[in-house]
Each structure stands twice: as C-alpha cells, then as structure tokens.
mmCIF file of C-alpha atoms in Angstrom:
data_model
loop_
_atom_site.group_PDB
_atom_site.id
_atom_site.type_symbol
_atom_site.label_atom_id
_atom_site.label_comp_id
_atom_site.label_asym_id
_atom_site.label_seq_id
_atom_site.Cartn_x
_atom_site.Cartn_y
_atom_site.Cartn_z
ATOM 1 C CA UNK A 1 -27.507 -4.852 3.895
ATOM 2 C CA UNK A 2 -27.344 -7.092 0.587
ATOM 3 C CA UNK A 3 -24.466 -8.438 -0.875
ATOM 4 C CA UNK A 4 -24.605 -5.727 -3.337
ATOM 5 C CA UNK A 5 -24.751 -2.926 -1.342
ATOM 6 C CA UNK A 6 -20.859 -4.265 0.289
ATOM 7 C CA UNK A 7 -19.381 -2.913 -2.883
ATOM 8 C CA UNK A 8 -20.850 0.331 -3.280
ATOM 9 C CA UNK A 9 -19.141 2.893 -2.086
ATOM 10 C CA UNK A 10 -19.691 4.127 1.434
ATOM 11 C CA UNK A 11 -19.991 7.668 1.744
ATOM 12 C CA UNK A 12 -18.900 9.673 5.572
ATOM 13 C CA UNK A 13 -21.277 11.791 6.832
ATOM 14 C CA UNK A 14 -20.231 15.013 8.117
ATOM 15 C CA UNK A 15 -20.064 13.554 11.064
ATOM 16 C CA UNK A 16 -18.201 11.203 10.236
ATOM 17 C CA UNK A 17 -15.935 13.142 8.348
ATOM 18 C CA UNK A 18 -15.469 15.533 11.837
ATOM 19 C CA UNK A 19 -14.716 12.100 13.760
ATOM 20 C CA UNK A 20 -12.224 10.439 11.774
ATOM 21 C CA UNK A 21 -10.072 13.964 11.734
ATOM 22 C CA UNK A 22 -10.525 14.029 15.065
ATOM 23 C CA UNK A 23 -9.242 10.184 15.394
ATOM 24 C CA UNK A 24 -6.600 10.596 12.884
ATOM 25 C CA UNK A 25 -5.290 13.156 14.876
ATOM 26 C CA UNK A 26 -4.741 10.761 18.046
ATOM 27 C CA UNK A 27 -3.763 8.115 16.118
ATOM 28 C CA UNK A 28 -0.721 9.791 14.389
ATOM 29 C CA UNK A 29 0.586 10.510 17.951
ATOM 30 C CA UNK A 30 1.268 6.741 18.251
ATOM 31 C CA UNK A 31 4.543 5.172 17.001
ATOM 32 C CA UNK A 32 4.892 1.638 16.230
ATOM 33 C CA UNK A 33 7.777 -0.629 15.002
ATOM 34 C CA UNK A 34 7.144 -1.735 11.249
ATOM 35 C CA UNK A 35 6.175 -5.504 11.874
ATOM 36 C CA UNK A 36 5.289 -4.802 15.824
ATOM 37 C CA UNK A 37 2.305 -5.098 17.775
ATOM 38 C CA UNK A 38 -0.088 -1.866 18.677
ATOM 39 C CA UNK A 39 -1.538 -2.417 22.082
ATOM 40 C CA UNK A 40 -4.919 -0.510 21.825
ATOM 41 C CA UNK A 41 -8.248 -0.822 23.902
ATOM 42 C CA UNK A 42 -11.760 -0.526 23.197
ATOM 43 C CA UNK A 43 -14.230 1.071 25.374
ATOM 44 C CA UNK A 44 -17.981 0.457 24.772
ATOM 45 C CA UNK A 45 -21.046 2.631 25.274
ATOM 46 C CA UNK A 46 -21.383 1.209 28.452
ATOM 47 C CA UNK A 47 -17.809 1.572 29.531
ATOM 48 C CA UNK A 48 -16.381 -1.596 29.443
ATOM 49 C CA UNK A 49 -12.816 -1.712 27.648
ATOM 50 C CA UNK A 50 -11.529 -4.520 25.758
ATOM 51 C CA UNK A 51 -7.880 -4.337 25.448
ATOM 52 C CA UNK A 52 -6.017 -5.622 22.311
ATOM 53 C CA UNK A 53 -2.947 -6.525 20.443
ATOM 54 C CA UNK A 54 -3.225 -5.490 16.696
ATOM 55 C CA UNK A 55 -0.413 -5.775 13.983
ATOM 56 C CA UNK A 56 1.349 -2.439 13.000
ATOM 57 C CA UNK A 57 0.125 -3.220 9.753
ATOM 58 C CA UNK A 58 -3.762 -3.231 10.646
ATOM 59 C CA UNK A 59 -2.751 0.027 12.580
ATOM 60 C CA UNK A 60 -1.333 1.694 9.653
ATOM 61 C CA UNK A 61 -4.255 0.865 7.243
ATOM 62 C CA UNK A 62 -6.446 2.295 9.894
ATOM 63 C CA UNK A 63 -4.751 5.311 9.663
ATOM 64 C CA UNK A 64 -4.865 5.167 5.893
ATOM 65 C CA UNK A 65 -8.491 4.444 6.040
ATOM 66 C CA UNK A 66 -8.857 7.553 8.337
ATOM 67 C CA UNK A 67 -7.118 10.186 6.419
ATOM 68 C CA UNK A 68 -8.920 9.358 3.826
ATOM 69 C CA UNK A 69 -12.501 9.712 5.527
ATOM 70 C CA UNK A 70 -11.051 13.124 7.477
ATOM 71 C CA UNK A 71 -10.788 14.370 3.614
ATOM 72 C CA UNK A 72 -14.903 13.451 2.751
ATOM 73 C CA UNK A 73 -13.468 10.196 0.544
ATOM 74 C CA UNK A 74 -14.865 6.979 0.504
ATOM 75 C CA UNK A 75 -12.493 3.924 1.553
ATOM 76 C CA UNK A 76 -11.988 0.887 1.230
ATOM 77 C CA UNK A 77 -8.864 -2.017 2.037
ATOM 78 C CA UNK A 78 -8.556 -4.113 -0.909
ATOM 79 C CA UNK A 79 -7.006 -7.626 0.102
ATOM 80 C CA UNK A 80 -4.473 -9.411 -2.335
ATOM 81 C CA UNK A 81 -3.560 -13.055 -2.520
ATOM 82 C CA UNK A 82 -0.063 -14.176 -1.710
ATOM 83 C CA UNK A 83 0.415 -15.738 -5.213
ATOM 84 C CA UNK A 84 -0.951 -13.550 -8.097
ATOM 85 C CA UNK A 85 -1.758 -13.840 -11.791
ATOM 86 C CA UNK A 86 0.144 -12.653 -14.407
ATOM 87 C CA UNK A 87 -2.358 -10.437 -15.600
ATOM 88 C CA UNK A 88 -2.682 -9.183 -11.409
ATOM 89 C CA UNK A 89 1.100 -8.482 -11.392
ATOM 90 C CA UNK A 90 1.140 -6.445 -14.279
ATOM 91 C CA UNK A 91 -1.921 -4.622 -13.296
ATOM 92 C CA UNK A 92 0.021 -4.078 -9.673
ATOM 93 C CA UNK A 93 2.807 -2.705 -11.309
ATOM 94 C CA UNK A 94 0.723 -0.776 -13.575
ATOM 95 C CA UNK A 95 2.776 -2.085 -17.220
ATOM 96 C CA UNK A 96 1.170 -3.880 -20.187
ATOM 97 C CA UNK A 97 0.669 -7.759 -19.814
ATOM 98 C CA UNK A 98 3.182 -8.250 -22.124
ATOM 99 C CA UNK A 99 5.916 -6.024 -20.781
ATOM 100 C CA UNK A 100 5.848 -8.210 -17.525
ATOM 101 C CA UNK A 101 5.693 -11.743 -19.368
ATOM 102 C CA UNK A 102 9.004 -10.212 -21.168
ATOM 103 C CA UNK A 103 10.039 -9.295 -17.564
ATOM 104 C CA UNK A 104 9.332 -13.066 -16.764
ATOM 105 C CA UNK A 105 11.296 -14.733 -19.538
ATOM 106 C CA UNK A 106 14.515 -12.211 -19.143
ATOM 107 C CA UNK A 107 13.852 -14.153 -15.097
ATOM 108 C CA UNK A 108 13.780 -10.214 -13.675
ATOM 109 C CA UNK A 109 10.600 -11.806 -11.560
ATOM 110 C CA UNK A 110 10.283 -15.258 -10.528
ATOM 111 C CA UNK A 111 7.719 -16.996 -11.385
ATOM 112 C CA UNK A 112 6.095 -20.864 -10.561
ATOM 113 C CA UNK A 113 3.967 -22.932 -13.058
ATOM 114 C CA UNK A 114 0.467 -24.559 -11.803
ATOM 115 C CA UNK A 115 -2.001 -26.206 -13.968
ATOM 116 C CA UNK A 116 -4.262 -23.205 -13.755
ATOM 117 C CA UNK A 117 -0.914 -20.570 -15.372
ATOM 118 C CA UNK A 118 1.884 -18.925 -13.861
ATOM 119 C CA UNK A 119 1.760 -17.613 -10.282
ATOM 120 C CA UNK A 120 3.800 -15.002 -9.135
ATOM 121 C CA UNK A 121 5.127 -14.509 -5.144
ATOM 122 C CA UNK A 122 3.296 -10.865 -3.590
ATOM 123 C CA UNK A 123 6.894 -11.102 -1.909
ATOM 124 C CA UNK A 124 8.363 -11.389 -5.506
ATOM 125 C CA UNK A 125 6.478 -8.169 -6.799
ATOM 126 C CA UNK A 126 6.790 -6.191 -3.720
ATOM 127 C CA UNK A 127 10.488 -6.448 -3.639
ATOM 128 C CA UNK A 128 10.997 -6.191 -7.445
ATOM 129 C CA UNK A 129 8.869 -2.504 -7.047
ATOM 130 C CA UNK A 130 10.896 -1.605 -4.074
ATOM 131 C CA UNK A 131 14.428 -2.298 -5.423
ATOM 132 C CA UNK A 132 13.433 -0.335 -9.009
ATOM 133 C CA UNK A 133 12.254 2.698 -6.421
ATOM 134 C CA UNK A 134 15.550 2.418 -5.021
ATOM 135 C CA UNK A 135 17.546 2.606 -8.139
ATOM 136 C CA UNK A 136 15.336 5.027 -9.147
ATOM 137 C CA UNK A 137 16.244 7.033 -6.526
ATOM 138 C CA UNK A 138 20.013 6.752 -6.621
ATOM 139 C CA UNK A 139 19.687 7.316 -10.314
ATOM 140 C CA UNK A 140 17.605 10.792 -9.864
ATOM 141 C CA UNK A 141 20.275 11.616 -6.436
ATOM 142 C CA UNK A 142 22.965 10.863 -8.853
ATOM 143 C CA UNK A 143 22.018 13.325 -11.634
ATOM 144 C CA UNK A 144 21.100 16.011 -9.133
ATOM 145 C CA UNK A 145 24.733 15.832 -8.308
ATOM 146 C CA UNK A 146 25.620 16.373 -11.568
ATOM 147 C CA UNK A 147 23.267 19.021 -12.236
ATOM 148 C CA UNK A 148 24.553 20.917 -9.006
ATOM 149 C CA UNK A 149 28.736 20.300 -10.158
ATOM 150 C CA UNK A 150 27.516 21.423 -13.079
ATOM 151 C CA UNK A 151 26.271 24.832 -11.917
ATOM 152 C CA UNK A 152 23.049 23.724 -13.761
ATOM 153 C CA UNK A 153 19.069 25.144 -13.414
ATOM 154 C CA UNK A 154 20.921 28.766 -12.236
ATOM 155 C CA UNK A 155 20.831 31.623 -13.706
#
C-alpha cells in the first residue's frame, strides 16, 4: 500500500461489517475504570494467545472504531498533539479564529508564547469544553425547573 492510499478512506466489507457487530457486541460486555488497564488476549490462527494490558482509553476507541464499522462507516482515530495552535483550538471547539483569540486575551484559556505563535495545553481545551458543558447543563436543568413551577409546555 502507498503512502497515499493510508488516507483514503477504508471501506468494511460485508463481512466486515457482520464481524465488527458481532465484536462490538462482546466488547460492550466489558467494564473498565476510566484511566484503568483492559487485560485482553490475542489468539492467532494457529492458536497461540498473547495476553495484554491495554489502556481503557485504547479500549474505548476500539469500541468507537467498531460501532462505527457495525453501521457500514469508514473509521478512522485522528491523533492530536498535546500543545495545539490557535487556529487547531478554535477549529476543536468549532468557533471562529477570532472568537477564541478574544477568549485568549479576556485569559478564559491559557495560553504559552513560543517563537513559532501561541500554543495552547489539549488539557487547557479539554477542560475549558467540559466545564462550559457543565454550565450548560445546570443552565438548561435550571430552566426546566422553571418551566415545570411554571406549569409551562401543558396544555
């Protein structure tokens, strides 16, 4: 396979397709603790098995990776750096350039200077996106209430 042919999309076979339901099945049986270890094994053609730890994480994204094939879709895990571009972070939070350098003066997101621009932490965005989800959540529970106290949406 060429170089070029890595980033075209690879498309399941029926086959596969049957398999990975099959697989995604088993694997959703399987608990793990966020940030544990998965202790899965191998087994060859020929029988041998090869035991191994793998990181919850890697087990998730397998699972991701699965569903997705069980459904006919193509797949793929996209890797990200630990310290992103500007241009990256917005694009990861999915808001115009310039709404996230505003975000970086008002110091809502850290950011570090290099010779090659400002870097921003993956921790940085990730916990920035999950704290707006959680006021976003309070602030949607909280008008619910409201909504419900005041007898609102019935008729």
């Amino acid at each position: 396979m060429s170089l070029s042919d890595n980033y075209l999309p690879q498309i399941p076979s029926e086959k596969a397709v049957a398999a990975a339901a099959v697989a995604l099945r088993k694997i959703q049986t399987f608990s793990a603790k966020p940030g544990g270890i998965c202790h899965l094994a191998l087994l060859s053609t020929d029988g041998t098995r090869q035991p191994m730890d793998v990181p919850e994480l890697a087990f998730r994204l397998l699972e991701e990776v699965l569903s997705e094939m069980a459904c006919g879709n193509s797949a793929r895990v996209v890797s990200l750096p630990a310290q992103l571009t500007l241009r990256e972070a917005a694009v990861l939070l999915k808001i115009p350039k310039t709404h996230f350098l505003r975000m970086l003066e008002d110091g809502v997101i850290p950011a570090t200077d290099s010779d090659r621009g400002s870097k921003i932490k993956l921790t940085d965005l990730v916990a920035y996106e999950l704290k707006r989800r959680q006021m976003s959540r309070e602030a949607l529970e909280e008008l619910a209430a409201q909504a419900q106290k005041l007898k609102m949406g019935r008729e």
